[in-house]
mmCIF file of C-alpha atoms in Angstrom:
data_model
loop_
_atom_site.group_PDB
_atom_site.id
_atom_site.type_symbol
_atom_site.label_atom_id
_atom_site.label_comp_id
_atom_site.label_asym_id
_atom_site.label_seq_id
_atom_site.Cartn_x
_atom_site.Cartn_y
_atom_site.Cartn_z
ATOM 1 C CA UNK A 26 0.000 0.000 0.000
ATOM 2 C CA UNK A 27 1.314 3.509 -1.207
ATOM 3 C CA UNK A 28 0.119 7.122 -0.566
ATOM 4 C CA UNK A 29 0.936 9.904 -2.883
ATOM 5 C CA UNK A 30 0.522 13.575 -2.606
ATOM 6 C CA UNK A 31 -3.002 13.517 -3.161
ATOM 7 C CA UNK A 32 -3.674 11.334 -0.570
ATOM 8 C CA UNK A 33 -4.339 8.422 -2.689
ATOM 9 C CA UNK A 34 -4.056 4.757 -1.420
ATOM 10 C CA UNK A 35 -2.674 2.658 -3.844
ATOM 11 C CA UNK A 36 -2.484 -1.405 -3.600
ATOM 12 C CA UNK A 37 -0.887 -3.781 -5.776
ATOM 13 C CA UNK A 38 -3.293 -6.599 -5.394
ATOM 14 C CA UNK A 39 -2.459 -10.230 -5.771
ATOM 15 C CA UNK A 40 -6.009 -10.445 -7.853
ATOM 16 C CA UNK A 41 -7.152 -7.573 -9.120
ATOM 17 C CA UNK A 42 -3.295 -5.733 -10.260
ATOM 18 C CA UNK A 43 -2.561 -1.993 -9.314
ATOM 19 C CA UNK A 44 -5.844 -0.191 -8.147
ATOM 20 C CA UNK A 45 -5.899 3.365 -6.305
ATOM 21 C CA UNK A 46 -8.951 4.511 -3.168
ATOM 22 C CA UNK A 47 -9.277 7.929 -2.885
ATOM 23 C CA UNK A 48 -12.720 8.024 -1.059
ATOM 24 C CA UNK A 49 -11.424 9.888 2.517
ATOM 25 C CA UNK A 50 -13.908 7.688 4.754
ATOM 26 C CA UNK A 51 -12.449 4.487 3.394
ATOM 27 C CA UNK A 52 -8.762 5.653 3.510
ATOM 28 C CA UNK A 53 -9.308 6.395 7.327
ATOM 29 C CA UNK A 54 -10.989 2.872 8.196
ATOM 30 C CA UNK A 55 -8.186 1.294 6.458
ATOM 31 C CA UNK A 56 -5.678 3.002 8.748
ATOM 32 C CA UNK A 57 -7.496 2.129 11.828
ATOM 33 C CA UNK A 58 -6.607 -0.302 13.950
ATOM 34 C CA UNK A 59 -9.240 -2.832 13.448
ATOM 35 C CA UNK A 60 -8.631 -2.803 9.712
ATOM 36 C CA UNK A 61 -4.845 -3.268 10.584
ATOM 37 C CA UNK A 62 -5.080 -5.578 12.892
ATOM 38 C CA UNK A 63 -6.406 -8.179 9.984
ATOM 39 C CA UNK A 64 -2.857 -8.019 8.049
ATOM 40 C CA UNK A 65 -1.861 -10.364 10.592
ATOM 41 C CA UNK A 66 -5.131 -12.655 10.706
ATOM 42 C CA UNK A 67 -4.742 -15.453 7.843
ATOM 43 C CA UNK A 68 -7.857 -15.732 5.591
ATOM 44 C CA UNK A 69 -7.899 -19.613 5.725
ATOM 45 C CA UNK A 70 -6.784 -19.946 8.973
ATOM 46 C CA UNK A 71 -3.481 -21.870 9.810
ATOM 47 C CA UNK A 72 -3.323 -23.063 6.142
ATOM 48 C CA UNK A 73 0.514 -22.682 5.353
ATOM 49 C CA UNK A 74 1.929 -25.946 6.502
ATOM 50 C CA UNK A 75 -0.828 -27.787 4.574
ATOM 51 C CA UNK A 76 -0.162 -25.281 1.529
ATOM 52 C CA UNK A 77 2.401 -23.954 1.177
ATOM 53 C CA UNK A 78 2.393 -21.112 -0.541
ATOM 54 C CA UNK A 79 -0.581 -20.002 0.214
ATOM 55 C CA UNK A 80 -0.869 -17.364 2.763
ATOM 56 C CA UNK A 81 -2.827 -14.331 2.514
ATOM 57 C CA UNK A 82 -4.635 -12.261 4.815
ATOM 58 C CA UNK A 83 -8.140 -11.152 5.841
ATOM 59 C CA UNK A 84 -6.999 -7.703 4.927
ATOM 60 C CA UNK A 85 -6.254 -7.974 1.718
ATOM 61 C CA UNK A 86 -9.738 -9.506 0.826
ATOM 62 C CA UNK A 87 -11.020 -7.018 2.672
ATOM 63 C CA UNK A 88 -9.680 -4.328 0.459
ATOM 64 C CA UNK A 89 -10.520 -6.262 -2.378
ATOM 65 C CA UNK A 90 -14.189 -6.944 -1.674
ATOM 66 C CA UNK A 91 -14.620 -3.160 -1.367
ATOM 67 C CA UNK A 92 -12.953 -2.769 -4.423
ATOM 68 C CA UNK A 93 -14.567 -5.216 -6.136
ATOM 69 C CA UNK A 94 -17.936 -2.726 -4.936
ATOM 70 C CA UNK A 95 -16.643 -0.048 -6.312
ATOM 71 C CA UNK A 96 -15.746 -1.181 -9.817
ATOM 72 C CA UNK A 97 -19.064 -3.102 -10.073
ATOM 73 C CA UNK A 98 -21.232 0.686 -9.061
ATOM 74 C CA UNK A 99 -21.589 -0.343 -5.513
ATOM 75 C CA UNK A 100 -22.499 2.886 -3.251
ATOM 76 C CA UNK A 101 -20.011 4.092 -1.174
ATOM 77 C CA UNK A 102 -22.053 2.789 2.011
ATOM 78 C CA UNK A 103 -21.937 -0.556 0.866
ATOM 79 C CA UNK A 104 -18.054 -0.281 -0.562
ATOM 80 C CA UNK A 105 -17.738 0.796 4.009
ATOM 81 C CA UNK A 106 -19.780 -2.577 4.595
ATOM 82 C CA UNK A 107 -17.511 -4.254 2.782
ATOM 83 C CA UNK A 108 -14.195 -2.973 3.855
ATOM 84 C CA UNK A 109 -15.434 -3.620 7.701
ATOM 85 C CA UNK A 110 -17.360 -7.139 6.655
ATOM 86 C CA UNK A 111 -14.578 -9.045 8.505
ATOM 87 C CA UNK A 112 -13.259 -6.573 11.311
ATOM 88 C CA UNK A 113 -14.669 -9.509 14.094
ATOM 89 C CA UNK A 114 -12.586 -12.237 12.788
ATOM 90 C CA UNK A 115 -11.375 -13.706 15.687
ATOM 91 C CA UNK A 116 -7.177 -14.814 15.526
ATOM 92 C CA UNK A 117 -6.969 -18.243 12.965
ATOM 93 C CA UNK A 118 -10.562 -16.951 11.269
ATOM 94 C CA UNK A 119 -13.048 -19.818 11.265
ATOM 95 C CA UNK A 120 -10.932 -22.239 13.188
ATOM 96 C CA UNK A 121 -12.050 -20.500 16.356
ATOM 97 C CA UNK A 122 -15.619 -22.396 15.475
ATOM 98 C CA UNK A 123 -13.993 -25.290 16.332
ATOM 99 C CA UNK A 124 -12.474 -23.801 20.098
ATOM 100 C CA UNK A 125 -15.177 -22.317 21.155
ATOM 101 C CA UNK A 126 -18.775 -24.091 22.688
ATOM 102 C CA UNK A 127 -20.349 -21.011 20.777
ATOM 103 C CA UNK A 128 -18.531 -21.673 17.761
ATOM 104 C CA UNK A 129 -19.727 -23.900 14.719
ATOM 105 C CA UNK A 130 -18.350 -26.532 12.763
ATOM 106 C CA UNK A 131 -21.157 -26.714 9.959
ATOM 107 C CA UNK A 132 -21.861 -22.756 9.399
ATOM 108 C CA UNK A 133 -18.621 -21.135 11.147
ATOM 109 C CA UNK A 134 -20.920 -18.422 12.154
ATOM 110 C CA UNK A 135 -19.099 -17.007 15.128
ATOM 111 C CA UNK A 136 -17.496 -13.627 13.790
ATOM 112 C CA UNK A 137 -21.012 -12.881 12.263
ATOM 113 C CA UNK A 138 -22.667 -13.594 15.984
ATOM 114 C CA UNK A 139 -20.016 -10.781 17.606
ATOM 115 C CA UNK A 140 -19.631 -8.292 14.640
ATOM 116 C CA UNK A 141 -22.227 -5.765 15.884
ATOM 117 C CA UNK A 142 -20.301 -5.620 19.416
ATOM 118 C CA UNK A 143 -16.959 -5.933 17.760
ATOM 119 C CA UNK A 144 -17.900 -2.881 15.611
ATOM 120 C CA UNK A 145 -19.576 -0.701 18.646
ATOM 121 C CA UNK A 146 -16.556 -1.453 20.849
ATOM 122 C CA UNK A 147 -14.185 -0.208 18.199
ATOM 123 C CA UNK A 148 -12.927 3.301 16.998
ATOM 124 C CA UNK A 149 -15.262 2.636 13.668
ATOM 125 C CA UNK A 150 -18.547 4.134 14.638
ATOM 126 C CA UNK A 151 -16.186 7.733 15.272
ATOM 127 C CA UNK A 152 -14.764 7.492 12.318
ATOM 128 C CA UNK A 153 -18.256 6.954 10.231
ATOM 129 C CA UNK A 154 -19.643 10.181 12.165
ATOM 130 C CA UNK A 155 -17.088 12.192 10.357
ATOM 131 C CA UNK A 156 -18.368 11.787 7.325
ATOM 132 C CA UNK A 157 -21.906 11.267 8.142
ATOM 133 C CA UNK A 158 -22.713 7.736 8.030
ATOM 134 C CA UNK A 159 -23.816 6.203 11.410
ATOM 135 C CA UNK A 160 -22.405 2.022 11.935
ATOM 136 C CA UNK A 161 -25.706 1.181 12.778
ATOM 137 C CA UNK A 162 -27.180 1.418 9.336
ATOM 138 C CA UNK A 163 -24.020 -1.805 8.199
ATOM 139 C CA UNK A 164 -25.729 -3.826 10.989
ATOM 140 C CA UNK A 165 -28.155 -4.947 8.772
ATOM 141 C CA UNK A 166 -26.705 -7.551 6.320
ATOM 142 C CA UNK A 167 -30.357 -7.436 4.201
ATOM 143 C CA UNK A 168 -29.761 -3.440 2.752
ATOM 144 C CA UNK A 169 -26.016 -4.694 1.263
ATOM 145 C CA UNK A 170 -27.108 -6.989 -1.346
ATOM 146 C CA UNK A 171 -24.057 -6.981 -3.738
ATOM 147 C CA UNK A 172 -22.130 -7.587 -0.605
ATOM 148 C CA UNK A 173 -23.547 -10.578 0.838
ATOM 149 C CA UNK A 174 -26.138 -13.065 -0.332
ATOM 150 C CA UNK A 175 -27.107 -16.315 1.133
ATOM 151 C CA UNK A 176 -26.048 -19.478 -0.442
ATOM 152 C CA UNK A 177 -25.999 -20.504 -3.210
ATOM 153 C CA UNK A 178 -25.548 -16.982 -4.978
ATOM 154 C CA UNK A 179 -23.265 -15.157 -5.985
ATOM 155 C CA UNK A 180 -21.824 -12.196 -4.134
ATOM 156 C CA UNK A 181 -18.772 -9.564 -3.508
ATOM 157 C CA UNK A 182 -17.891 -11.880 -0.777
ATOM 158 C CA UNK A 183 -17.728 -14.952 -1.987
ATOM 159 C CA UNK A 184 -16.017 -13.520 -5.572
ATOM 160 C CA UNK A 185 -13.392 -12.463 -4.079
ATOM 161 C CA UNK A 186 -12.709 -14.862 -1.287
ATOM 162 C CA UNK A 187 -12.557 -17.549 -3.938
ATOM 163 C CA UNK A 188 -10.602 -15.788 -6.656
ATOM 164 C CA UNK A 189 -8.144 -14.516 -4.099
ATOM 165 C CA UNK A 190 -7.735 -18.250 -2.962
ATOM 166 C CA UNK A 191 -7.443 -19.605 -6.934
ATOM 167 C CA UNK A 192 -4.525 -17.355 -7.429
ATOM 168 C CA UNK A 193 -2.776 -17.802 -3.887
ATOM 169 C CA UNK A 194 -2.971 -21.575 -4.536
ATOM 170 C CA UNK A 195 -2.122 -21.219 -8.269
ATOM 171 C CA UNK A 196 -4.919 -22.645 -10.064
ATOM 172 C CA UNK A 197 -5.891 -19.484 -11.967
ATOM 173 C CA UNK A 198 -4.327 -16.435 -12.880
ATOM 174 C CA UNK A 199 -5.353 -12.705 -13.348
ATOM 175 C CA UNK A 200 -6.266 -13.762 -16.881
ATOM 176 C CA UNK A 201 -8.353 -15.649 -15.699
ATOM 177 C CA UNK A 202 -10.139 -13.630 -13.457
ATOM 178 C CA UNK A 203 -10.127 -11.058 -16.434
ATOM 179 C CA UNK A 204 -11.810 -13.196 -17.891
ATOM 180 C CA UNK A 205 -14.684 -13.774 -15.146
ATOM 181 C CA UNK A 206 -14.836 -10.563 -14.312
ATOM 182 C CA UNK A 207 -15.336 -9.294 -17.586
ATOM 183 C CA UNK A 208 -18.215 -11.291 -18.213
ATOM 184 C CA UNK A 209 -19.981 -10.388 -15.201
ATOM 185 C CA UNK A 210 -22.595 -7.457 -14.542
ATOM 186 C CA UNK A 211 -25.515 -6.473 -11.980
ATOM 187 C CA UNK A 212 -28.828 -6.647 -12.298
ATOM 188 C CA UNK A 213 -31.323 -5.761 -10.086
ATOM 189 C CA UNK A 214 -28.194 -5.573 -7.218
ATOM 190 C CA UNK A 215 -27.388 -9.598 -8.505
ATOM 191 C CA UNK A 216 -24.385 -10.689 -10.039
ATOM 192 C CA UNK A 217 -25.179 -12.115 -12.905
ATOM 193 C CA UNK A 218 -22.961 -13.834 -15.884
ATOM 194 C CA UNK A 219 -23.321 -12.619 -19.152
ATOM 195 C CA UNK A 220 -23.877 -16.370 -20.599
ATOM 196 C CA UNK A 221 -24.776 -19.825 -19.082
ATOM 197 C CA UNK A 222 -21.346 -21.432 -20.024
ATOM 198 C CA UNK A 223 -18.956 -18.798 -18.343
ATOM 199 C CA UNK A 224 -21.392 -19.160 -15.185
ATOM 200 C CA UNK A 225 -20.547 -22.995 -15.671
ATOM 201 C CA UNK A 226 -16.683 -22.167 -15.549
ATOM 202 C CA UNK A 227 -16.569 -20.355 -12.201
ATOM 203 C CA UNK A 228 -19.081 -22.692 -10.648
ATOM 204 C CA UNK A 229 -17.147 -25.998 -11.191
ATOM 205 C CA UNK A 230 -14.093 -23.546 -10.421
ATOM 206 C CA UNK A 231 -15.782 -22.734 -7.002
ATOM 207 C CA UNK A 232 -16.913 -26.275 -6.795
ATOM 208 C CA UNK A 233 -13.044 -27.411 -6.853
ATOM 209 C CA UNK A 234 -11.934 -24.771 -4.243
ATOM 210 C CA UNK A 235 -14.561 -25.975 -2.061
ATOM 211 C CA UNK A 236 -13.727 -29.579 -2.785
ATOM 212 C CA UNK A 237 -9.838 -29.490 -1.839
ATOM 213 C CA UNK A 238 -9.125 -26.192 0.247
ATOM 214 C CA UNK A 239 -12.403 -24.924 2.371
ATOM 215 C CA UNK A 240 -14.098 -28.344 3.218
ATOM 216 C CA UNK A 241 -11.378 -31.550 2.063
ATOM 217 C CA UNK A 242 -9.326 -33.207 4.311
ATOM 218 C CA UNK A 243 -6.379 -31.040 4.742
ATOM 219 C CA UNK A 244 -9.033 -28.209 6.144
ATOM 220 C CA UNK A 245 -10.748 -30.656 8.450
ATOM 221 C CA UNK A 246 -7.407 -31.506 9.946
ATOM 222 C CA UNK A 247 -6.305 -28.068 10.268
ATOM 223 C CA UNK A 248 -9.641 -26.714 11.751
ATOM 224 C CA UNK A 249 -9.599 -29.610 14.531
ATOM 225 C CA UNK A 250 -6.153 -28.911 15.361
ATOM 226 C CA UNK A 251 -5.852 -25.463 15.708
ATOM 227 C CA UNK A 252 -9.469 -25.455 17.423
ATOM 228 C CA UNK A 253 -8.101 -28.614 19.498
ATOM 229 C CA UNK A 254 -4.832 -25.870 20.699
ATOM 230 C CA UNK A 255 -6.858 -23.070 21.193
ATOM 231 C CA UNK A 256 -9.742 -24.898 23.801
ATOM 232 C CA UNK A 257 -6.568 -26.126 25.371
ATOM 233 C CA UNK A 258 -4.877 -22.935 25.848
ATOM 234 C CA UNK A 259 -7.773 -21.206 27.059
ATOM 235 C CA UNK A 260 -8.658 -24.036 29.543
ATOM 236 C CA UNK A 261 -4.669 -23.857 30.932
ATOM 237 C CA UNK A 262 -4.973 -20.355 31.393
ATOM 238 C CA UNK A 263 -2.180 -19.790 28.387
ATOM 239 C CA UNK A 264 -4.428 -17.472 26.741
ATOM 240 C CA UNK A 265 -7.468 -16.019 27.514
ATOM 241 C CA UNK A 266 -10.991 -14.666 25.046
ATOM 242 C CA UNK A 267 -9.731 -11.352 24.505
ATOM 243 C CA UNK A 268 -6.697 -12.871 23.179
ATOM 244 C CA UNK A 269 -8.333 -14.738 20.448
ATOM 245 C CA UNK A 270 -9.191 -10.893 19.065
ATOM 246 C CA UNK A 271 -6.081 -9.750 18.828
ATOM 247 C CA UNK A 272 -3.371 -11.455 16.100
ATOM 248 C CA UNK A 273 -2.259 -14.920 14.686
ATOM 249 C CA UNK A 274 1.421 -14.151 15.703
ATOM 250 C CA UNK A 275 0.112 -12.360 19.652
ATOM 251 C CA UNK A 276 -1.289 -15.706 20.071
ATOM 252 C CA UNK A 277 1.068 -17.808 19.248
ATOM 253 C CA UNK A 278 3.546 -15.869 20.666
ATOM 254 C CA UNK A 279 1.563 -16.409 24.057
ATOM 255 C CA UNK A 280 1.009 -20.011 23.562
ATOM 256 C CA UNK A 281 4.564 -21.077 21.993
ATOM 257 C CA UNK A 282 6.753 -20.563 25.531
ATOM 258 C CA UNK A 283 4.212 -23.483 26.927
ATOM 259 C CA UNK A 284 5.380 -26.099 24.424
ATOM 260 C CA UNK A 285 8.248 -27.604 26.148
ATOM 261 C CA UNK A 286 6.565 -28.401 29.009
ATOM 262 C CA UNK A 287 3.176 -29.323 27.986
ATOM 263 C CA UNK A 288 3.137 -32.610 25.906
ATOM 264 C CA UNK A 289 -0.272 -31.970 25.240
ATOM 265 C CA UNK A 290 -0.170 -29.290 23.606
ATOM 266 C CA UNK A 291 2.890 -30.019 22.203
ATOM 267 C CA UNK A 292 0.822 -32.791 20.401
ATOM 268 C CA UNK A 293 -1.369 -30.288 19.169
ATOM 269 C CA UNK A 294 1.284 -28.409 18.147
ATOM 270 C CA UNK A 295 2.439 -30.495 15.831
ATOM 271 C CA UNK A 296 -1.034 -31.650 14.327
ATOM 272 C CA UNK A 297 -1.455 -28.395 13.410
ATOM 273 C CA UNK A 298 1.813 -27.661 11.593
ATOM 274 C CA UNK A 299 1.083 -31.120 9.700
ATOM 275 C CA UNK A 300 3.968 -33.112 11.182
ATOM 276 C CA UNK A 301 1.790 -35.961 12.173
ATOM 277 C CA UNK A 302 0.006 -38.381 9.661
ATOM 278 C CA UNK A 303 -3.645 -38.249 9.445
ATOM 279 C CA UNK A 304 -6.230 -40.471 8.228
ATOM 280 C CA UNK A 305 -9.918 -40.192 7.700
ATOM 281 C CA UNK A 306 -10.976 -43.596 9.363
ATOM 282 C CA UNK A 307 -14.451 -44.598 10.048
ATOM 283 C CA UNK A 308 -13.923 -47.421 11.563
ATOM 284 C CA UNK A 309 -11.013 -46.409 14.236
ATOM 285 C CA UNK A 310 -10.551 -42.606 14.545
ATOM 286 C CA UNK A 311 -9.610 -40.505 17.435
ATOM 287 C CA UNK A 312 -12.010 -36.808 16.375
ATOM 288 C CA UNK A 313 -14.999 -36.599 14.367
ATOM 289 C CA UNK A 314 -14.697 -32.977 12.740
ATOM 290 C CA UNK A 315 -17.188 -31.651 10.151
ATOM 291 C CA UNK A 316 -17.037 -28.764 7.693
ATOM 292 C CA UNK A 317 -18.709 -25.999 6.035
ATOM 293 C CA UNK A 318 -19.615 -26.890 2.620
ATOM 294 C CA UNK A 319 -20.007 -24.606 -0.106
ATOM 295 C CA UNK A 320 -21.106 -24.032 -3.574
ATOM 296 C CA UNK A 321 -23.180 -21.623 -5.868
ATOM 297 C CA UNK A 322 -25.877 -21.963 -8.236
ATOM 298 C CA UNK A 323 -24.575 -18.359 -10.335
ATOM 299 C CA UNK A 324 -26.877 -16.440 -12.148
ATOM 300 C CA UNK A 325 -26.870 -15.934 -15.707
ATOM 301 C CA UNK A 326 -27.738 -14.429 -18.436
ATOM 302 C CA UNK A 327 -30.006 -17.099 -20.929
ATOM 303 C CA UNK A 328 -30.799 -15.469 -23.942
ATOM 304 C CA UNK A 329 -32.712 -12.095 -22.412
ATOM 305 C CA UNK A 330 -34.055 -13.941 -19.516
ATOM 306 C CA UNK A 331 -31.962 -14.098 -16.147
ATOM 307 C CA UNK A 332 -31.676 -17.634 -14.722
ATOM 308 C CA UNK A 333 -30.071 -19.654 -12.066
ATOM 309 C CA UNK A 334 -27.517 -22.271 -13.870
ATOM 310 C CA UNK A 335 -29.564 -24.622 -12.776
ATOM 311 C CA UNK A 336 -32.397 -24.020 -14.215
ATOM 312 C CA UNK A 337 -30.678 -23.592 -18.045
ATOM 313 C CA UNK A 338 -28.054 -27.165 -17.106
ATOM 314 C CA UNK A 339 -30.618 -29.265 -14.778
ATOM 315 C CA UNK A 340 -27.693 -31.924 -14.122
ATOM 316 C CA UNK A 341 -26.150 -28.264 -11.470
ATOM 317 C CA UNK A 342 -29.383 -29.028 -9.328
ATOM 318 C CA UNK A 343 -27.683 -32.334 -8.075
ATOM 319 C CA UNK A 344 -24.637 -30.490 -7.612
ATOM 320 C CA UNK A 345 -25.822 -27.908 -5.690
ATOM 321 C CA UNK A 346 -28.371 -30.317 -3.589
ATOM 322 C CA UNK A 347 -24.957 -32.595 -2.805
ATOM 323 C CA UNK A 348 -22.247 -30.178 -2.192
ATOM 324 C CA UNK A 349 -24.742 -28.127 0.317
ATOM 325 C CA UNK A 350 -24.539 -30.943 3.311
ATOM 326 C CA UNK A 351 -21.661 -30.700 5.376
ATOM 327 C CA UNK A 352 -18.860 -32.723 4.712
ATOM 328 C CA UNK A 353 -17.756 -34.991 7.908
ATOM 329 C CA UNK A 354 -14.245 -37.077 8.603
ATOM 330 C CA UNK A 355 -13.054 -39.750 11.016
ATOM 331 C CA UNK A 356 -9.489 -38.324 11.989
ATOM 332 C CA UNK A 357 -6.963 -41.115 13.050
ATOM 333 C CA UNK A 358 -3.968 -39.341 13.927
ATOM 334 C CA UNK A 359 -0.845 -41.729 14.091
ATOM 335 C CA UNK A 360 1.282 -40.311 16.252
#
């Protein structure tokens, strides 16, 4: 991120190339400390030792949801909605679901449950009175609809999330999302593709992210861990809640000076940074962990109607239908 002497911020974005903001509210909630504070908060969670490579933060698709507002005609409330949309991301993101009794598994719902308090509690709502926009209006998911949209659609969100991840794992590259982007427009605040067989593409693209990085094997393992070292710590008195809003690296830092002398969580420890072999077992495992599933159902653009895919390749329905149930594993650790 660069400033110049007009008080632009620039970014050179992993997805979306070199883009400038130059709205003043947005500049200022991306120096506060909340919006900070998610440069050190991975997106996936603990992902790195199970791929490598892959690292990026909650920050950066934070700033590129907004963008991704702004370029699509977004108004400049909803381009603040979805700059702040992940300021209550607890340390580790969604693996706190699986640390907390509040947490869970099957909709990783807990930042969503604390965002309003997160938000209050925070130097946001100041900042929003200084240009005349009050945080309570952002409270209500329902008025951003470009933002956020239930599944199976198609929304800011979930675009970027999943083109940030195809790039970070090197799957797809910016032609690619070129490509996707270029053949997508709004109608009626919906994201809809321009034909049925681009809407195809990213939906069996989505379809393969969900498959192998947000609900496969690797992500069940690292979800139980890190949830598994987290309940620990908290129970041992290593950390405490407030901790888990703070950063990755605070957290770890507080729980790492334990490890010698804990075998337990040195166990956990090294589940977590994938250094123990892992099987999904039915018949003898030692956790039962379940994930989020995801997948869309895009709209598109069928002749001059607008349709779900769906409805224009019937054979998506089963897709959709399948890919919506949670996805469960039998971990046998053997270590």
């Amino acid at each position: 991120m660069e400033q110049n002497q007009a008080s632009l911020m620039f970014f050179n974005d992993s997805v979306y190339g070199t883009f400038a903001i130059e709205e003043p509210v947005l500049r200022e909630l991306i120096e506060s400390e909340s919006l900070e504070r998610l440069k050190d908060i991975s997106m996936a969670g603990y992902a790195e030792p199970f791929f490598p490579g892959s690292y990026h933060s909650r920050f950066e698709h934070s700033i590129g949801v907004c963008y991704l507002l702004s370029k699509f005609g977004a108004s400049l409330e909803e381009q603040i909605a979805g700059l702040i949309h992940d300021i209550s991301h607890t340390a580790f993101s969604h693996c706190v679901d699986y640390a907390l009794s509040e947490g869970s598994e099957t909709h990783h719902t807990f930042q969503d449950d604390v965002f309003e308090t997160f938000v209050t509690q925070s130097t946001i709502p100041q900042i929003l009175q200084r240009y005349q926009f009050e945080s309570e209006a952002l409270f209500d998911e329902s008025r951003f609809r470009m933002l956020e949209q239930p599944l199976p659609s198609l929304c800011a969100d979930r675009i970027d999330y999943v083109l940030r991840a195809g790039i970070h794992h090197g799957v797809i590259d910016r032609a690619t999302v070129r490509e996707f982007l270029d053949r997508l427009c709004i109608i009626e605040k919906q994201w809809v593709f321009t034909n049925s067989q681009i809407a195809r593409q990213f939906a069996e693209f989505f379809r393969y992210a969900n498959d192998k990085y947000y609900s496969g094997l690797e992500s069940a393992i690292m979800c139980r861990s890190v949830g598994d070292l987290l309940k620990y710590s908290l129970r041992r008195s290593y950390i405490n809640r407030a901790d888990l809003f703070q950063t990755d690296r605070q957290v770890l830092a507080k729980i790492i000076p334990h490890l010698k002398e804990d075998s337990r969580l040195w166990k956990f420890w090294r589940q977590m940074n994938n250094q123990i072999e892992v099987e999904n077992n039915p018949q003898s495992f030692d956790a039962i962990v379940t994930c989020k599933s995801r997948v869309v159902d895009p709209l598109c653009l069928v002749g001059k109607q607008v349709k779900r895919l769906s409805e224009d390749l019937p054979d998506w329905q089963e897709v959709v239908v399948n890919d919506s149930k949670p996805k469960t594993y039998h971990l046998k650790f053997q270590d």
